[in-house]
C-alpha cells in the first residue's frame, strides 16, 4: 500500500515537477471530502476527472479511504503507459516460450519502449528489432534501448524478416490497417497486440487471429472493439 502511494506521487512529480506541490495543496483545500466514502475496501481510492481532451483524458486522484483526503494528482497518460507495459510483461511471462530470445517491437513511441523493457524483465533477450514508419525514430529507439538494456537492438528494415526470426512480437501503433501478416509469423511466436484500442484500429491480419490461440482479458469487449472483432466480422475462407 505504501509503495502504490509512492509510485503515484513519483509518476506525477516526474511528469510535472514544478506543478506537483501547488496542485496537491490546491486539491487539499478544494476537494477534501467530509466523512468516509462508502463501499470502498482499499486504503487508497483512485478517481478520474476530465482535465483536457486527449485519447486518455484528464488526471487521476488518489484519495485516502478513511476521509477522502487527497494524496496525489497524476497524469492519466503516464499511468496508462506503465499499466499497459506491465500487462504486456505479465502476459509474456506466462504465455511466451521460456527460451524466447528475439523480440520485434512495432511502434517506437513510449509504449514500445516500456513494452521492450517489460519483456526484457521476464525473458533473457539477446536481440530485438524496432520497426517504425519514421526510420529516424526506430534508429533512435534502437540506440537508446541498446544502451539501457545492454542487448543488441537494431532497426527492422524488413519487418517480415524480423518477425519471422522473432519469438516475441509487440505491436503498439495507431494503425488502421493490418501490417502483421499470418505468413510472416513463425510457429510458437508470442504476439501482444496493444495498439488497437478502438474498433477502427487494426494491426494484425484477421487470418492470424482466426487460426491461432487467442487469449483475452474481457471477451465481450474484445469481440466488439480492437483486433478480435475484425476476425469475427470477416467471413472465413
Short mmCIF file of C-alpha atoms in Angstrom, two decimals:
data_model
loop_
_atom_site.label_atom_id
_atom_site.label_comp_id
_atom_site.label_asym_id
_atom_site.label_seq_id
_atom_site.Cartn_x
_atom_site.Cartn_y
_atom_site.Cartn_z
CA UNK A 1 0.00 0.00 0.00
CA UNK A 2 2.83 2.34 0.80
CA UNK A 3 4.62 1.55 -2.44
CA UNK A 4 1.50 2.35 -4.50
CA UNK A 5 1.27 5.78 -2.88
CA UNK A 6 4.94 6.35 -3.56
CA UNK A 7 4.52 5.27 -7.21
CA UNK A 8 1.57 7.61 -7.75
CA UNK A 9 3.47 10.57 -6.33
CA UNK A 10 6.63 9.77 -8.30
CA UNK A 11 4.72 9.43 -11.58
CA UNK A 12 3.09 12.84 -11.27
CA UNK A 13 6.18 14.51 -9.84
CA UNK A 14 8.29 13.26 -12.73
CA UNK A 15 5.73 14.45 -15.29
CA UNK A 16 5.02 17.87 -13.79
CA UNK A 17 7.70 18.54 -11.15
CA UNK A 18 7.03 22.28 -10.79
CA UNK A 19 3.27 21.93 -10.59
CA UNK A 20 3.26 19.00 -8.18
CA UNK A 21 3.32 20.87 -4.86
CA UNK A 22 0.90 23.65 -5.80
CA UNK A 23 -1.63 21.29 -7.33
CA UNK A 24 -1.62 18.96 -4.35
CA UNK A 25 -2.05 21.92 -1.96
CA UNK A 26 -4.89 23.28 -4.07
CA UNK A 27 -6.50 19.85 -4.15
CA UNK A 28 -6.32 19.65 -0.38
CA UNK A 29 -8.08 22.99 0.02
CA UNK A 30 -10.84 22.41 -2.51
CA UNK A 31 -11.56 18.68 -2.67
CA UNK A 32 -11.31 17.28 0.85
CA UNK A 33 -14.35 15.09 1.42
CA UNK A 34 -16.19 15.03 4.71
CA UNK A 35 -16.67 11.66 6.31
CA UNK A 36 -15.72 8.27 4.98
CA UNK A 37 -16.59 7.19 1.42
CA UNK A 38 -18.98 4.26 1.38
CA UNK A 39 -18.44 0.85 -0.29
CA UNK A 40 -14.66 1.26 -0.53
CA UNK A 41 -12.46 -1.63 0.59
CA UNK A 42 -8.98 -0.27 -0.10
CA UNK A 43 -6.70 2.15 1.66
CA UNK A 44 -6.38 4.30 -1.46
CA UNK A 45 -9.22 5.29 -3.74
CA UNK A 46 -8.40 6.20 -7.35
CA UNK A 47 -10.75 8.62 -9.10
CA UNK A 48 -10.76 10.01 -12.64
CA UNK A 49 -11.59 13.58 -13.61
CA UNK A 50 -11.54 15.19 -17.05
CA UNK A 51 -8.89 17.88 -17.36
CA UNK A 52 -8.25 18.07 -21.10
CA UNK A 53 -9.39 16.38 -24.31
CA UNK A 54 -6.95 13.63 -25.33
CA UNK A 55 -7.10 9.92 -26.13
CA UNK A 56 -6.84 9.28 -22.38
CA UNK A 57 -8.30 12.48 -20.96
CA UNK A 58 -7.68 14.01 -17.62
CA UNK A 59 -5.92 13.02 -14.48
CA UNK A 60 -6.19 10.57 -11.61
CA UNK A 61 -6.54 11.49 -7.97
CA UNK A 62 -5.51 9.12 -5.21
CA UNK A 63 -7.61 9.72 -2.09
CA UNK A 64 -7.33 8.28 1.39
CA UNK A 65 -10.12 5.79 2.05
CA UNK A 66 -10.93 6.95 5.57
CA UNK A 67 -11.75 10.57 4.77
CA UNK A 68 -11.17 11.26 1.08
CA UNK A 69 -8.01 13.26 1.81
CA UNK A 70 -6.08 13.85 -1.46
CA UNK A 71 -2.76 12.01 -1.62
CA UNK A 72 -1.68 12.55 -5.22
CA UNK A 73 -2.77 14.06 -8.53
CA UNK A 74 -1.41 12.17 -11.54
CA UNK A 75 -1.31 12.43 -15.31
CA UNK A 76 -3.50 9.59 -16.64
CA UNK A 77 -1.38 9.12 -19.78
CA UNK A 78 1.72 8.23 -17.75
CA UNK A 79 -0.25 5.71 -15.71
CA UNK A 80 -1.73 4.17 -18.88
CA UNK A 81 1.74 3.67 -20.37
CA UNK A 82 3.06 1.99 -17.21
CA UNK A 83 -0.03 -0.18 -16.73
CA UNK A 84 -0.09 -1.39 -20.34
CA UNK A 85 3.62 -2.18 -20.31
CA UNK A 86 3.21 -4.15 -17.08
CA UNK A 87 0.30 -6.14 -18.56
CA UNK A 88 2.42 -6.96 -21.62
CA UNK A 89 5.22 -8.23 -19.38
CA UNK A 90 2.86 -10.39 -17.31
CA UNK A 91 1.30 -11.88 -20.46
CA UNK A 92 4.72 -12.70 -21.88
CA UNK A 93 5.82 -14.26 -18.60
CA UNK A 94 3.03 -16.84 -18.76
CA UNK A 95 2.41 -17.21 -22.49
CA UNK A 96 5.74 -16.73 -24.32
CA UNK A 97 8.14 -19.64 -24.71
CA UNK A 98 10.65 -19.88 -21.90
CA UNK A 99 13.51 -19.97 -24.41
CA UNK A 100 12.40 -16.79 -26.22
CA UNK A 101 15.46 -14.74 -27.15
CA UNK A 102 14.47 -12.42 -30.02
CA UNK A 103 11.75 -9.75 -29.99
CA UNK A 104 10.32 -7.31 -32.52
CA UNK A 105 8.68 -4.09 -31.38
CA UNK A 106 6.30 -2.45 -33.87
CA UNK A 107 5.83 1.16 -32.84
CA UNK A 108 8.74 3.04 -31.28
CA UNK A 109 6.94 5.51 -29.05
CA UNK A 110 6.66 5.48 -25.26
CA UNK A 111 4.54 2.33 -25.29
CA UNK A 112 7.08 0.49 -27.43
CA UNK A 113 9.86 1.47 -25.06
CA UNK A 114 8.16 0.25 -21.91
CA UNK A 115 6.99 -2.92 -23.68
CA UNK A 116 10.53 -3.93 -24.58
CA UNK A 117 11.70 -3.17 -21.05
CA UNK A 118 8.90 -5.33 -19.65
CA UNK A 119 9.74 -8.24 -21.97
CA UNK A 120 13.40 -7.98 -21.01
CA UNK A 121 12.39 -8.41 -17.37
CA UNK A 122 10.71 -11.77 -17.94
CA UNK A 123 12.81 -13.27 -20.77
CA UNK A 124 16.56 -13.29 -21.41
CA UNK A 125 16.56 -11.47 -24.70
CA UNK A 126 19.69 -11.45 -26.80
CA UNK A 127 18.41 -9.31 -29.66
CA UNK A 128 15.48 -7.07 -30.55
CA UNK A 129 14.24 -5.33 -33.67
CA UNK A 130 12.49 -1.96 -33.77
CA UNK A 131 10.07 -1.09 -36.56
CA UNK A 132 8.52 2.30 -37.19
CA UNK A 133 7.26 4.16 -40.27
CA UNK A 134 9.61 7.02 -39.35
CA UNK A 135 13.05 5.44 -39.80
CA UNK A 136 14.76 8.13 -37.73
CA UNK A 137 12.58 7.17 -34.80
CA UNK A 138 13.31 3.44 -34.95
CA UNK A 139 17.05 4.13 -35.12
CA UNK A 140 16.85 6.44 -32.12
CA UNK A 141 14.83 3.80 -30.29
CA UNK A 142 17.43 1.15 -31.12
CA UNK A 143 20.35 3.28 -29.93
CA UNK A 144 18.70 4.24 -26.63
CA UNK A 145 17.38 0.78 -25.71
CA UNK A 146 20.61 -0.97 -26.71
CA UNK A 147 22.48 1.07 -24.14
CA UNK A 148 19.81 0.86 -21.47
CA UNK A 149 19.10 -2.88 -21.68
CA UNK A 150 22.59 -3.97 -22.73
CA UNK A 151 21.25 -6.11 -25.59
CA UNK A 152 21.53 -5.76 -29.36
CA UNK A 153 18.63 -3.65 -30.64
CA UNK A 154 18.52 -2.73 -34.30
CA UNK A 155 16.05 -1.17 -36.76
CA UNK A 156 13.90 -3.64 -38.68
CA UNK A 157 14.42 -2.57 -42.28
CA UNK A 158 12.49 -5.68 -43.36
CA UNK A 159 9.58 -6.22 -40.97
CA UNK A 160 8.61 -9.61 -42.39
CA UNK A 161 12.14 -10.98 -41.93
CA UNK A 162 12.43 -9.55 -38.41
CA UNK A 163 9.09 -11.05 -37.31
CA UNK A 164 9.93 -14.42 -38.86
CA UNK A 165 13.09 -14.53 -36.73
CA UNK A 166 11.36 -13.39 -33.54
CA UNK A 167 9.96 -15.38 -30.63
CA UNK A 168 8.06 -12.33 -29.32
CA UNK A 169 6.33 -9.54 -31.23
CA UNK A 170 4.71 -6.47 -29.67
CA UNK A 171 2.50 -4.21 -31.80
CA UNK A 172 1.73 -0.78 -30.35
CA UNK A 173 0.82 1.53 -33.22
CA UNK A 174 -2.26 3.62 -34.17
CA UNK A 175 -2.57 1.73 -37.47
CA UNK A 176 -5.99 1.41 -39.12
CA UNK A 177 -4.88 -1.34 -41.49
CA UNK A 178 -3.09 -4.58 -40.63
CA UNK A 179 0.63 -4.91 -41.29
CA UNK A 180 1.46 -8.14 -39.43
CA UNK A 181 0.64 -10.98 -41.81
CA UNK A 182 -0.07 -14.60 -40.95
CA UNK A 183 2.57 -15.96 -43.32
CA UNK A 184 5.35 -13.91 -41.67
CA UNK A 185 4.84 -15.26 -38.15
CA UNK A 186 6.70 -18.39 -37.09
CA UNK A 187 5.04 -21.18 -35.17
CA UNK A 188 5.14 -20.63 -31.40
CA UNK A 189 5.58 -16.84 -31.57
CA UNK A 190 4.00 -14.80 -28.77
CA UNK A 191 2.25 -11.65 -30.00
CA UNK A 192 0.97 -8.87 -27.74
CA UNK A 193 -1.35 -6.68 -29.81
CA UNK A 194 -1.53 -3.43 -27.85
CA UNK A 195 -2.35 -0.67 -30.31
CA UNK A 196 -5.90 -1.46 -31.48
CA UNK A 197 -7.85 0.14 -28.65
CA UNK A 198 -10.88 1.11 -30.76
CA UNK A 199 -12.97 -0.60 -33.41
CA UNK A 200 -11.38 1.29 -36.32
CA UNK A 201 -7.79 0.34 -35.46
CA UNK A 202 -6.10 -2.82 -36.69
CA UNK A 203 -2.56 -4.24 -36.63
CA UNK A 204 -2.98 -8.00 -37.20
CA UNK A 205 -4.09 -9.98 -40.23
CA UNK A 206 -7.54 -11.42 -39.32
CA UNK A 207 -6.32 -14.83 -40.54
CA UNK A 208 -3.52 -14.68 -37.97
CA UNK A 209 -6.12 -14.39 -35.22
CA UNK A 210 -8.61 -16.84 -36.72
CA UNK A 211 -6.18 -19.76 -36.97
CA UNK A 212 -4.20 -19.32 -33.74
CA UNK A 213 -4.78 -19.33 -30.00
CA UNK A 214 -6.11 -16.01 -28.72
CA UNK A 215 -6.01 -15.01 -25.03
CA UNK A 216 -8.06 -12.00 -23.92
CA UNK A 217 -8.98 -10.35 -20.62
CA UNK A 218 -12.58 -9.25 -21.32
CA UNK A 219 -14.04 -11.37 -24.12
CA UNK A 220 -17.18 -9.31 -24.69
CA UNK A 221 -15.23 -6.08 -25.05
CA UNK A 222 -12.53 -7.62 -27.24
CA UNK A 223 -15.22 -9.07 -29.52
CA UNK A 224 -16.67 -5.61 -30.13
CA UNK A 225 -13.53 -3.45 -30.46
CA UNK A 226 -9.87 -3.99 -31.24
CA UNK A 227 -8.23 -6.84 -33.13
CA UNK A 228 -10.61 -9.69 -32.35
CA UNK A 229 -13.73 -8.16 -33.88
CA UNK A 230 -12.02 -7.83 -37.27
CA UNK A 231 -11.55 -11.61 -37.38
CA UNK A 232 -15.06 -12.31 -36.08
CA UNK A 233 -16.68 -9.98 -38.60
CA UNK A 234 -14.88 -11.40 -41.61
CA UNK A 235 -16.39 -14.46 -43.29
CA UNK A 236 -13.97 -17.42 -43.05
CA UNK A 237 -12.38 -18.60 -46.28
#
